[in-house]
mmCIF file of C-alpha atoms in Angstrom:
data_model
loop_
_atom_site.group_PDB
_atom_site.id
_atom_site.type_symbol
_atom_site.label_atom_id
_atom_site.label_comp_id
_atom_site.label_asym_id
_atom_site.label_seq_id
_atom_site.Cartn_x
_atom_site.Cartn_y
_atom_site.Cartn_z
ATOM 1 C CA CYS A 1 201.071 -37.812 52.371
ATOM 2 C CA GLN A 2 197.630 -39.336 52.347
ATOM 3 C CA VAL A 3 196.173 -41.670 54.956
ATOM 4 C CA ASP A 4 193.437 -44.239 54.206
ATOM 5 C CA LEU A 5 191.353 -44.287 57.393
ATOM 6 C CA SER A 6 189.151 -47.106 56.228
ATOM 7 C CA ASN A 7 192.016 -49.625 57.052
ATOM 8 C CA LEU A 8 192.307 -48.521 60.626
ATOM 9 C CA SER A 9 190.430 -50.200 63.496
ATOM 10 C CA LYS A 10 188.088 -48.020 65.616
ATOM 11 C CA GLU A 11 188.817 -47.067 69.284
ATOM 12 C CA HIS A 12 192.505 -47.955 68.913
ATOM 13 C CA THR A 13 195.489 -45.592 68.679
ATOM 14 C CA HIS A 14 197.606 -46.306 65.557
ATOM 15 C CA LYS A 15 201.179 -45.071 65.124
ATOM 16 C CA LEU A 16 201.631 -44.330 61.461
ATOM 17 C CA GLU A 17 204.928 -43.340 59.746
ATOM 18 C CA MET A 18 204.013 -41.970 56.344
ATOM 19 C CA PRO A 19 206.563 -40.953 53.757
ATOM 20 C CA LEU A 20 206.078 -37.470 52.251
ATOM 21 C CA GLU A 21 205.086 -37.469 48.714
ATOM 22 C CA GLU A 22 206.958 -34.414 47.283
ATOM 23 C CA GLY A 23 209.895 -34.248 49.689
ATOM 24 C CA GLU A 24 212.250 -36.153 51.831
ATOM 25 C CA GLY A 25 211.418 -37.490 55.196
ATOM 26 C CA CYS A 26 208.245 -38.958 56.893
ATOM 27 C CA LEU A 27 205.446 -37.731 58.972
ATOM 28 C CA VAL A 28 204.745 -39.683 62.228
ATOM 29 C CA LEU A 29 201.120 -39.555 63.333
ATOM 30 C CA LEU A 30 199.102 -40.971 66.234
ATOM 31 C CA VAL A 31 195.613 -41.538 64.972
ATOM 32 C CA THR A 32 192.643 -42.724 66.960
ATOM 33 C CA LEU A 33 189.192 -43.199 65.290
ATOM 34 C CA THR A 34 186.441 -42.725 67.710
ATOM 35 C CA ALA A 35 182.720 -41.973 67.447
ATOM 36 C CA SER A 36 181.754 -38.784 69.026
ATOM 37 C CA ALA A 37 178.132 -37.505 68.870
ATOM 38 C CA ALA A 38 179.356 -34.467 70.831
ATOM 39 C CA VAL A 39 180.912 -32.626 67.920
ATOM 40 C CA THR A 40 179.169 -32.531 64.612
ATOM 41 C CA ILE A 41 179.003 -30.421 61.446
ATOM 42 C CA SER A 42 175.971 -30.600 59.083
ATOM 43 C CA ASP A 43 174.280 -28.537 56.367
ATOM 44 C CA LEU A 44 171.988 -25.790 57.446
ATOM 45 C CA SER A 45 169.008 -27.606 56.077
ATOM 46 C CA VAL A 46 169.679 -30.651 58.462
ATOM 47 C CA THR A 47 169.468 -29.381 62.076
ATOM 48 C CA SER A 48 168.704 -31.716 64.988
ATOM 49 C CA LEU A 49 166.838 -29.071 66.955
ATOM 50 C CA GLU A 50 163.956 -29.065 64.474
ATOM 51 C CA ASP A 51 163.199 -32.833 65.135
ATOM 52 C CA GLN A 52 160.544 -32.777 67.956
ATOM 53 C CA LYS A 53 161.743 -36.083 69.368
ATOM 54 C CA GLU A 54 165.339 -34.889 69.578
ATOM 55 C CA ARG A 55 164.091 -31.613 71.050
ATOM 56 C CA GLU A 56 162.210 -33.458 73.857
ATOM 57 C CA GLU A 57 165.276 -35.568 74.614
ATOM 58 C CA ILE A 58 167.466 -32.505 74.978
ATOM 59 C CA LEU A 59 164.986 -30.857 77.285
ATOM 60 C CA LYS A 60 164.904 -33.978 79.425
ATOM 61 C CA ARG A 61 168.577 -34.340 79.493
ATOM 62 C CA TYR A 62 169.138 -30.693 80.695
ATOM 63 C CA SER A 63 166.145 -30.298 82.938
ATOM 64 C CA LEU A 64 166.400 -29.335 86.590
ATOM 65 C CA MET A 65 165.833 -32.849 87.718
ATOM 66 C CA ALA A 66 168.888 -34.021 85.755
ATOM 67 C CA MET A 67 171.150 -31.080 86.700
ATOM 68 C CA PHE A 68 173.572 -32.995 89.009
ATOM 69 C CA HIS A 69 173.548 -36.193 86.985
ATOM 70 C CA ASN A 70 176.695 -35.302 85.085
ATOM 71 C CA MET A 71 178.596 -32.279 86.261
ATOM 72 C CA LYS A 72 180.900 -32.223 83.173
ATOM 73 C CA ASP A 73 177.849 -32.153 80.809
ATOM 74 C CA VAL A 74 176.753 -28.455 81.107
ATOM 75 C CA GLY A 75 174.864 -28.469 77.839
ATOM 76 C CA PHE A 76 175.556 -28.105 74.116
ATOM 77 C CA LEU A 77 176.119 -25.273 71.793
ATOM 78 C CA GLN A 78 174.783 -25.168 68.261
ATOM 79 C CA GLY A 79 176.088 -22.426 66.037
ATOM 80 C CA LYS A 80 175.435 -21.617 62.481
ATOM 81 C CA VAL A 81 178.034 -20.336 60.165
ATOM 82 C CA ILE A 82 176.025 -18.780 57.236
ATOM 83 C CA ARG A 83 178.607 -16.483 55.430
ATOM 84 C CA ALA A 84 181.304 -13.932 55.484
ATOM 85 C CA GLU A 85 181.242 -10.593 53.686
ATOM 86 C CA ALA A 86 183.942 -8.278 52.281
ATOM 87 C CA LEU A 87 186.810 -10.397 53.185
ATOM 88 C CA MET A 88 190.393 -9.237 52.392
ATOM 89 C CA ALA A 89 191.899 -10.321 49.099
ATOM 90 C CA ALA A 90 194.863 -12.618 49.851
ATOM 91 C CA ASP A 91 195.420 -13.896 46.419
ATOM 92 C CA PHE A 92 196.170 -11.528 43.486
ATOM 93 C CA CYS A 93 194.923 -12.574 40.037
ATOM 94 C CA SER A 94 197.985 -11.314 38.220
ATOM 95 C CA LYS A 95 200.877 -8.840 38.627
ATOM 96 C CA PHE A 96 199.078 -6.366 36.415
ATOM 97 C CA SER A 97 195.843 -6.340 38.513
ATOM 98 C CA LEU A 98 195.315 -5.067 41.958
ATOM 99 C CA LEU A 99 191.989 -6.957 42.155
ATOM 100 C CA GLY A 100 192.340 -10.236 44.019
ATOM 101 C CA LYS A 101 190.357 -12.959 45.580
ATOM 102 C CA SER A 102 190.634 -15.306 48.496
ATOM 103 C CA ASP A 103 189.924 -19.008 48.963
ATOM 104 C CA PRO A 104 188.267 -18.720 52.406
ATOM 105 C CA PHE A 105 187.353 -21.508 54.841
ATOM 106 C CA CYS A 106 186.129 -21.149 58.424
ATOM 107 C CA VAL A 107 187.494 -22.930 61.592
ATOM 108 C CA VAL A 108 185.132 -23.295 64.620
ATOM 109 C CA GLU A 109 186.834 -24.176 67.917
ATOM 110 C CA LEU A 110 185.537 -24.812 71.317
ATOM 111 C CA ASN A 111 188.206 -26.102 73.800
ATOM 112 C CA ASN A 112 189.970 -28.995 72.072
ATOM 113 C CA ASP A 113 187.185 -29.573 69.506
ATOM 114 C CA ARG A 114 187.782 -28.104 66.119
ATOM 115 C CA LEU A 115 185.514 -28.144 63.019
ATOM 116 C CA LEU A 116 186.146 -26.710 59.483
ATOM 117 C CA THR A 117 183.940 -25.706 56.666
ATOM 118 C CA HIS A 118 184.732 -26.442 53.081
ATOM 119 C CA THR A 119 186.697 -23.834 51.127
ATOM 120 C CA VAL A 120 184.904 -21.498 48.777
ATOM 121 C CA TYR A 121 187.427 -20.656 45.980
ATOM 122 C CA LYS A 122 187.977 -17.210 44.518
ATOM 123 C CA ASN A 123 185.334 -15.464 46.611
ATOM 124 C CA LEU A 124 185.392 -12.478 49.068
ATOM 125 C CA ASN A 125 181.730 -13.202 50.183
ATOM 126 C CA PRO A 126 181.629 -16.958 50.815
ATOM 127 C CA GLU A 127 178.520 -18.809 51.878
ATOM 128 C CA TRP A 128 179.078 -21.953 53.876
ATOM 129 C CA ASN A 129 175.632 -22.586 55.473
ATOM 130 C CA LYS A 130 176.909 -25.068 58.068
ATOM 131 C CA VAL A 131 175.707 -25.945 61.572
ATOM 132 C CA PHE A 132 178.221 -26.822 64.245
ATOM 133 C CA THR A 133 177.176 -28.609 67.414
ATOM 134 C CA PHE A 134 179.575 -29.041 70.397
ATOM 135 C CA ASN A 135 179.096 -30.493 73.929
ATOM 136 C CA VAL A 136 179.825 -27.773 76.547
ATOM 137 C CA LYS A 137 181.810 -29.105 79.525
ATOM 138 C CA ASP A 138 182.691 -25.695 81.042
ATOM 139 C CA ILE A 139 180.528 -22.659 80.796
ATOM 140 C CA HIS A 140 183.582 -20.385 80.977
ATOM 141 C CA SER A 141 184.814 -21.710 77.584
ATOM 142 C CA VAL A 142 185.316 -19.364 74.579
ATOM 143 C CA LEU A 143 183.921 -20.164 71.062
ATOM 144 C CA GLU A 144 186.531 -19.147 68.501
ATOM 145 C CA VAL A 145 185.548 -18.623 64.785
ATOM 146 C CA THR A 146 188.507 -17.891 62.457
ATOM 147 C CA VAL A 147 188.578 -17.449 58.705
ATOM 148 C CA TYR A 148 191.643 -18.440 56.669
ATOM 149 C CA ASP A 149 192.619 -18.158 53.038
ATOM 150 C CA GLU A 150 193.597 -21.679 51.691
ATOM 151 C CA ASP A 151 196.980 -21.766 49.900
ATOM 152 C CA ARG A 152 197.909 -25.094 48.394
ATOM 153 C CA ASP A 153 201.649 -24.412 48.255
ATOM 154 C CA ARG A 154 202.052 -22.913 51.850
ATOM 155 C CA SER A 155 200.239 -22.571 55.175
ATOM 156 C CA ALA A 156 196.829 -20.855 55.279
ATOM 157 C CA ASP A 157 196.723 -16.995 55.645
ATOM 158 C CA PHE A 158 194.816 -15.497 58.483
ATOM 159 C CA LEU A 159 191.780 -13.398 57.404
ATOM 160 C CA GLY A 160 190.082 -12.652 60.667
ATOM 161 C CA LYS A 161 188.859 -14.040 63.906
ATOM 162 C CA VAL A 162 186.079 -13.541 66.472
ATOM 163 C CA ALA A 163 186.040 -14.954 70.040
ATOM 164 C CA ILE A 164 182.713 -15.430 71.874
ATOM 165 C CA PRO A 165 182.741 -16.222 75.612
ATOM 166 C CA LEU A 166 179.896 -18.645 76.281
ATOM 167 C CA LEU A 167 178.953 -16.683 79.392
ATOM 168 C CA SER A 168 177.908 -13.796 76.996
ATOM 169 C CA VAL A 169 175.531 -15.975 74.994
#
């Protein structure tokens, strides 16, 4: 099914019952549109830390003077997902060929926040060049970066994962 988010009001939870396009039944969704500056994805060429004014605001926000202002705002994490190399071939070109490709995309998760890159089709060495920014509420959190192979007719295939405890950064 497809959902047109432009018709939904912001900051309100909508219960949607959407009929499935190629099958019987419907999907019931609870959707809330909310603006969150805490979690963002952008191109590598557009990073907020390079803006001097933004950098000064961040230094002020997380200075020693402001340390106890908001105990749930530990800081933020900005990570860059550049590329993957030598991924496993999950899709085979034909039954006569052992050479295959994958359609990889990357999922970056921190607690309940989850961001995805675009899919790079038929490639074992994809380049995403994306910057992910998350607010950190718990220094004991673990950043998880997972690569999947997109399959249009079934669920994505797992290609690999790395877990990075924030305390080790």
